[in-house]
Coordinates of C-alpha atoms in Angstrom, one line a residue:
M1 CA -50.6 -37.2 -73.3
L2 CA -53.9 -38.6 -72.0
L3 CA -55.6 -35.3 -72.3
V4 CA -54.5 -35.0 -76.0
A5 CA -55.6 -38.6 -76.7
Q6 CA -59.0 -37.8 -75.2
L7 CA -59.6 -34.6 -77.1
L8 CA -57.7 -34.3 -80.3
P9 CA -58.7 -37.4 -82.4
G10 CA -62.4 -36.7 -81.9
L11 CA -61.9 -33.0 -82.8
L12 CA -60.0 -33.9 -86.0
A13 CA -62.6 -36.4 -87.0
T14 CA -65.7 -34.2 -86.6
P15 CA -66.0 -33.1 -90.2
L16 CA -66.1 -36.7 -91.4
I17 CA -68.4 -37.7 -88.5
G18 CA -70.9 -35.0 -89.4
R19 CA -71.0 -36.2 -93.0
L20 CA -71.3 -39.9 -91.9
V21 CA -74.3 -39.2 -89.6
D22 CA -76.2 -37.4 -92.3
A23 CA -75.5 -40.1 -94.8
H24 CA -76.5 -43.1 -92.7
D25 CA -79.1 -44.1 -90.1
A26 CA -78.2 -42.2 -86.9
G27 CA -80.0 -44.8 -84.8
R28 CA -77.9 -47.7 -86.1
L29 CA -74.7 -45.6 -85.8
L30 CA -75.5 -44.9 -82.1
V31 CA -76.0 -48.6 -81.4
A32 CA -72.7 -49.4 -83.2
T33 CA -70.7 -46.7 -81.3
A34 CA -72.1 -47.8 -78.0
L35 CA -71.1 -51.4 -78.7
A36 CA -67.6 -50.2 -79.8
D37 CA -67.3 -48.2 -76.5
A38 CA -68.2 -51.3 -74.5
V39 CA -65.6 -53.4 -76.3
I40 CA -62.8 -50.8 -76.1
I41 CA -63.4 -50.0 -72.4
A42 CA -63.4 -53.7 -71.6
W43 CA -60.2 -54.1 -73.5
M44 CA -58.6 -51.3 -71.6
A45 CA -59.7 -52.9 -68.3
W46 CA -57.6 -56.0 -69.1
H47 CA -54.7 -54.1 -70.5
P48 CA -53.7 -51.5 -67.8
D49 CA -50.5 -50.2 -69.5
L50 CA -49.7 -46.7 -70.8
L51 CA -49.8 -47.5 -74.5
S52 CA -53.1 -49.4 -74.3
T53 CA -54.6 -46.6 -72.2
L54 CA -53.6 -43.9 -74.7
A55 CA -54.7 -45.9 -77.7
G56 CA -58.0 -46.7 -76.1
A57 CA -58.6 -43.1 -75.1
A58 CA -57.9 -42.0 -78.7
I59 CA -60.4 -44.5 -80.1
L60 CA -63.0 -43.6 -77.5
S61 CA -62.5 -39.9 -78.4
V62 CA -63.7 -40.6 -82.0
S63 CA -66.4 -43.0 -80.9
F64 CA -67.8 -40.5 -78.3
A65 CA -67.8 -37.7 -80.9
L66 CA -69.7 -40.0 -83.3
G67 CA -72.2 -41.0 -80.6
G68 CA -72.8 -37.5 -79.5
T69 CA -73.4 -36.3 -83.1
A70 CA -75.8 -39.2 -83.7
S71 CA -77.6 -38.4 -80.4
F72 CA -78.0 -34.7 -81.5
A73 CA -79.6 -35.8 -84.7
L74 CA -81.9 -38.3 -83.0
I75 CA -83.3 -36.0 -80.3
P76 CA -86.0 -34.4 -82.7
I77 CA -87.1 -37.9 -83.7
L78 CA -87.3 -39.1 -80.1
A79 CA -89.2 -36.0 -79.1
A80 CA -91.8 -36.5 -81.8
G81 CA -92.1 -40.2 -81.0
L82 CA -92.7 -39.4 -77.3
G83 CA -95.1 -36.5 -78.0
M84 CA -92.7 -34.2 -76.3
T85 CA -91.7 -30.7 -77.4
L86 CA -88.1 -30.3 -78.7
P87 CA -87.0 -28.0 -75.8
R88 CA -88.4 -30.4 -73.2
A89 CA -86.5 -33.4 -74.8
N90 CA -83.3 -31.4 -74.8
A91 CA -84.0 -30.4 -71.2
V92 CA -84.4 -34.0 -70.2
L93 CA -81.1 -34.9 -71.9
E94 CA -79.4 -32.0 -70.1
F95 CA -80.9 -33.0 -66.7
V96 CA -79.6 -36.6 -67.2
R97 CA -76.1 -35.3 -68.2
S98 CA -76.1 -32.9 -65.2
A99 CA -77.1 -35.7 -62.8
G100 CA -74.3 -37.8 -64.3
M101 CA -71.8 -35.0 -63.7
L102 CA -72.8 -35.0 -60.0
A103 CA -73.1 -38.7 -59.4
G104 CA -70.6 -40.1 -61.9
P105 CA -67.4 -39.2 -60.0
V106 CA -68.9 -40.4 -56.7
M107 CA -70.0 -43.7 -58.2
G108 CA -66.7 -44.1 -60.0
G109 CA -64.7 -43.5 -56.9
A110 CA -66.9 -45.9 -54.9
L111 CA -66.5 -48.6 -57.6
V112 CA -62.7 -48.3 -57.7
A113 CA -62.5 -48.4 -53.9
W114 CA -64.8 -51.4 -53.8
G115 CA -63.4 -53.6 -56.6
G116 CA -60.4 -51.8 -58.2
T117 CA -60.1 -50.0 -61.5
R118 CA -60.6 -53.1 -63.7
N119 CA -64.0 -53.9 -62.2
A120 CA -65.0 -50.3 -62.4
L121 CA -64.1 -50.2 -66.1
L122 CA -65.9 -53.5 -66.8
I123 CA -69.1 -52.1 -65.2
D124 CA -68.7 -49.0 -67.3
A125 CA -68.4 -51.2 -70.4
A126 CA -71.6 -53.0 -69.4
S127 CA -73.4 -49.7 -69.2
F128 CA -72.6 -48.9 -72.9
A129 CA -73.7 -52.4 -73.9
L130 CA -77.0 -51.8 -72.1
L131 CA -77.4 -48.5 -74.0
A132 CA -76.9 -50.3 -77.3
A133 CA -79.5 -52.8 -76.3
V134 CA -82.0 -50.2 -75.3
V135 CA -81.6 -48.1 -78.5
L136 CA -81.8 -51.3 -80.6
A137 CA -84.9 -52.5 -78.8
S138 CA -86.6 -49.1 -79.1
G139 CA -86.5 -49.2 -82.8
L140 CA -85.3 -45.5 -82.9
R141 CA -84.2 -44.7 -86.4
R142 CA -83.3 -41.6 -88.4
P143 CA -82.7 -42.6 -92.0
P144 CA -80.7 -40.2 -94.1
E145 CA -82.6 -37.5 -96.0
V146 CA -81.7 -36.5 -99.6
E147 CA -81.0 -32.8 -99.5
E148 CA -82.3 -30.7 -102.4
G149 CA -80.0 -28.5 -104.4
E150 CA -76.4 -28.8 -105.4
P151 CA -73.3 -26.7 -104.6
D152 CA -72.9 -23.6 -106.7
G153 CA -71.6 -24.1 -110.2
G154 CA -72.7 -27.7 -110.3
E155 CA -69.5 -28.8 -108.6
A156 CA -69.3 -32.3 -107.2
R157 CA -70.3 -32.9 -103.6
T158 CA -67.1 -32.6 -101.5
L159 CA -66.7 -32.4 -97.7
L160 CA -65.9 -28.6 -98.0
S161 CA -68.8 -27.8 -100.3
E162 CA -71.3 -29.7 -98.0
Y163 CA -70.2 -27.7 -94.9
R164 CA -70.2 -24.5 -96.9
L165 CA -74.0 -25.0 -97.6
V166 CA -74.6 -25.3 -93.8
L167 CA -72.4 -22.3 -92.9
R168 CA -74.3 -20.0 -95.3
D169 CA -77.0 -19.8 -92.7
R170 CA -75.6 -16.7 -90.9
R171 CA -77.8 -17.3 -87.8
I172 CA -76.2 -20.7 -87.3
T173 CA -72.8 -19.2 -87.8
I174 CA -73.3 -16.4 -85.4
L175 CA -74.8 -18.6 -82.7
I176 CA -72.0 -21.1 -82.9
G177 CA -69.4 -18.3 -83.0
A178 CA -70.9 -16.7 -79.8
L179 CA -71.1 -20.1 -78.2
T180 CA -67.4 -20.7 -79.0
L181 CA -66.4 -17.5 -77.2
A182 CA -68.6 -18.4 -74.2
V183 CA -67.1 -21.9 -73.9
Y184 CA -63.6 -20.4 -74.2
A185 CA -64.4 -17.9 -71.4
T186 CA -65.8 -20.7 -69.2
A187 CA -62.8 -22.9 -69.8
I188 CA -60.5 -20.2 -68.5
A189 CA -62.4 -20.1 -65.2
D190 CA -62.5 -24.0 -65.1
V191 CA -58.7 -24.2 -64.9
A192 CA -58.6 -21.4 -62.3
F193 CA -61.3 -23.0 -60.2
V194 CA -59.0 -25.3 -58.1
F195 CA -56.7 -22.3 -57.4
L196 CA -59.6 -20.1 -56.5
V197 CA -60.6 -22.5 -53.8
T198 CA -57.1 -23.6 -52.5
V199 CA -55.2 -20.3 -52.9
S200 CA -57.5 -17.3 -53.2
L201 CA -60.1 -18.7 -50.7
A202 CA -57.5 -20.8 -48.7
A203 CA -60.0 -23.6 -48.4
G204 CA -59.5 -27.4 -48.6
P205 CA -60.9 -30.5 -50.4
A206 CA -64.2 -30.4 -48.7
A207 CA -64.9 -26.8 -50.0
F208 CA -63.8 -27.9 -53.4
G209 CA -66.3 -30.8 -53.4
V210 CA -69.2 -28.6 -52.1
L211 CA -68.6 -25.9 -54.7
T212 CA -68.4 -28.5 -57.5
A213 CA -71.7 -29.9 -56.3
C214 CA -73.2 -26.4 -56.2
W215 CA -72.5 -26.0 -60.0
A216 CA -73.8 -29.5 -60.8
G217 CA -76.9 -28.9 -58.6
G218 CA -77.5 -25.6 -60.4
M219 CA -77.3 -27.4 -63.7
M220 CA -79.9 -29.9 -62.7
A221 CA -82.2 -27.1 -61.5
G222 CA -81.7 -25.2 -64.7
A223 CA -82.4 -28.2 -66.8
A224 CA -85.6 -29.0 -64.9
A225 CA -86.7 -25.4 -65.2
S226 CA -85.9 -25.3 -69.0
G227 CA -88.2 -28.3 -69.5
T228 CA -91.2 -26.3 -68.3
M229 CA -90.6 -23.4 -70.8
P230 CA -92.3 -23.4 -74.2
M231 CA -89.2 -21.8 -75.7
R232 CA -91.0 -20.5 -78.8
H233 CA -88.0 -18.2 -79.2
P234 CA -85.0 -20.0 -77.6
A235 CA -82.3 -17.8 -79.2
P236 CA -82.7 -14.8 -76.7
L237 CA -82.5 -17.3 -73.8
A238 CA -79.3 -18.8 -75.2
F239 CA -77.6 -15.4 -75.4
A240 CA -79.0 -14.2 -72.0
A241 CA -77.8 -17.4 -70.3
A242 CA -74.3 -16.8 -71.7
M243 CA -74.4 -13.3 -70.2
V244 CA -75.6 -14.7 -66.8
M245 CA -72.7 -17.2 -66.8
G246 CA -70.3 -14.4 -67.6
G247 CA -71.8 -12.2 -65.0
T248 CA -71.4 -14.8 -62.2
M249 CA -67.7 -15.3 -63.1
L250 CA -67.1 -11.6 -63.2
A251 CA -68.9 -11.1 -59.9
I252 CA -66.7 -13.8 -58.3
G253 CA -63.6 -12.0 -59.7
I254 CA -64.6 -8.5 -58.6
A255 CA -65.6 -9.8 -55.1
G256 CA -62.2 -11.4 -54.9
I257 CA -60.4 -8.2 -55.8
M258 CA -62.4 -6.3 -53.2
M259 CA -61.8 -9.0 -50.6
T260 CA -65.6 -9.2 -50.0
G261 CA -66.4 -12.7 -51.4
G262 CA -66.3 -15.9 -49.4
L263 CA -67.3 -19.5 -49.9
V264 CA -71.0 -18.8 -49.5
F265 CA -71.0 -16.1 -52.1
V266 CA -69.0 -18.3 -54.5
G267 CA -71.4 -21.2 -53.8
L268 CA -74.5 -19.1 -54.6
S269 CA -72.8 -17.8 -57.8
F270 CA -72.1 -21.3 -58.8
V271 CA -75.7 -22.4 -58.4
I272 CA -76.9 -19.5 -60.5
G273 CA -74.1 -20.0 -63.1
G274 CA -74.8 -23.8 -63.3
A275 CA -78.5 -23.1 -63.9
A276 CA -77.7 -20.6 -66.6
N277 CA -75.3 -23.2 -68.1
S278 CA -78.0 -25.8 -68.5
A279 CA -80.5 -23.3 -69.9
H280 CA -77.9 -22.1 -72.3
N281 CA -77.2 -25.7 -73.5
V282 CA -80.9 -26.5 -73.9
A283 CA -81.6 -23.3 -75.8
V284 CA -78.6 -23.6 -78.1
R285 CA -79.4 -27.2 -79.1
T286 CA -83.0 -26.3 -79.7
V287 CA -82.1 -23.3 -81.9
L288 CA -79.6 -25.4 -84.0
Q289 CA -82.1 -28.3 -84.4
R290 CA -84.8 -25.9 -85.5
E291 CA -82.8 -23.6 -87.7
S292 CA -81.0 -26.3 -89.7
P293 CA -82.5 -28.8 -92.2
A294 CA -83.1 -32.3 -90.7
G295 CA -80.7 -33.7 -93.3
A296 CA -77.9 -31.5 -92.1
H297 CA -78.2 -32.1 -88.4
G298 CA -75.1 -34.3 -88.4
K299 CA -73.0 -31.6 -89.9
V300 CA -74.4 -28.9 -87.7
A301 CA -73.6 -31.1 -84.6
A302 CA -70.1 -31.6 -85.9
I303 CA -69.5 -27.9 -86.3
Y304 CA -71.0 -27.3 -82.8
S305 CA -68.8 -30.1 -81.3
A306 CA -65.6 -29.0 -83.1
A307 CA -66.1 -25.4 -82.1
T308 CA -66.8 -26.1 -78.4
S309 CA -64.0 -28.7 -78.1
G310 CA -61.4 -26.3 -79.7
A311 CA -62.6 -23.4 -77.6
G312 CA -62.2 -25.6 -74.5
I313 CA -58.7 -26.6 -75.4
F314 CA -57.6 -23.0 -75.9
G315 CA -59.4 -21.9 -72.8
Y316 CA -57.6 -24.5 -70.7
M317 CA -54.3 -23.2 -72.1
T318 CA -55.2 -19.6 -71.4
G319 CA -56.4 -20.4 -67.9
G320 CA -53.1 -22.2 -67.1
L321 CA -51.3 -18.8 -67.5
F322 CA -53.1 -17.6 -64.4
A323 CA -52.2 -20.5 -62.2
P324 CA -51.7 -20.7 -59.3
N325 CA -51.8 -17.2 -57.8
R326 CA -54.0 -15.2 -60.2
A327 CA -57.2 -17.2 -60.2
I328 CA -59.2 -14.0 -59.5
D329 CA -57.8 -12.4 -62.7
A330 CA -58.8 -15.4 -64.7
Y331 CA -62.4 -15.1 -63.4
V332 CA -62.5 -11.4 -64.3
L333 CA -61.2 -12.2 -67.8
G334 CA -63.6 -15.2 -68.3
G335 CA -66.6 -13.2 -67.0
T336 CA -65.9 -10.3 -69.2
L337 CA -65.6 -12.5 -72.3
G338 CA -68.7 -14.4 -71.4
I339 CA -70.8 -11.2 -71.2
L340 CA -69.4 -10.0 -74.5
A341 CA -70.2 -13.3 -76.1
G342 CA -73.8 -13.1 -75.0
F343 CA -74.4 -9.5 -75.6
G344 CA -72.4 -9.1 -78.9
G345 CA -73.7 -12.4 -80.2
W346 CA -77.3 -11.3 -79.6
L347 CA -76.8 -8.0 -81.4
L348 CA -75.4 -9.7 -84.4
F349 CA -78.1 -12.5 -84.4
R350 CA -80.9 -9.9 -84.0
S351 CA -79.4 -7.8 -86.9
V352 CA -79.4 -10.8 -89.2
R353 CA -83.0 -11.6 -88.3
S354 CA -84.1 -8.0 -88.8
H355 CA -82.7 -8.1 -92.4
G356 CA -84.5 -11.3 -93.2
G357 CA -81.7 -13.7 -92.3

């Protein structure tokens, strides 16, 4: 119930969120959503019952989706204001996110152990209030842009017609389609990960923690490396990184079938896969922000978010079919699909470009 509350409301609201971000100042929306996050989390801290937790998670699902879409639209503005290239700005964001993935659970566990769940949630709420204050003080703004042209036939602007205009760009459609398949493949392996460690490798909690850190550390390294690349053509990197992620999953699966892979091999594979994951994320965001009109960044981010969230949900469901004794098979399937997503997506993307888009 909690998982559904965390994922489903935000997924269902993404079409309206994309339109909202393109129609209003994304900077003010980010401030408003950060303040709303602070209020809801503080309310949850003082109401530790099941109904309040589920209701709060559902509201936060929508708020996080809105804040993420607004952030996507603000990155190009922030990059220009700081005199930074767009890939570097996306790489900095990815590095911070990766560091949070590594440090967040440790900090959260320490805060709960130190002062209980309520105090941990109140500190979390304060962090969102601080974010709102920083964005407000920075003066970061992204006023809505009036898009030229009307839908075919002079029809009135509707939610469907606005998204149809965005999806006519076949390069964006192909990139998001390939990304969706790659996320689905990775989600299958994510579910199987705990069983890979505990059943297939017969290891314990310490190994689980170390391997998790290997992936997060690889993501930080990949984000740092991505920030040094000019990325004049980020699309090939996005597809190549998807193939590398798929390749590491497939290698783990094949090694497991042949009984040749151990914890060290999996750890090295996770470092490489995590680095490729960050490079992929940076490249995808850069391509989408460059390819789409500035006035449509909200809708593009909404499509991107809905596709990846939906793929993640279905990937988790598929991965569950392999638990607990067939984790190796899940990695073989996920790796194969990841390679196909990168290679097939690149062939389609290149074909569209070769015919003039």
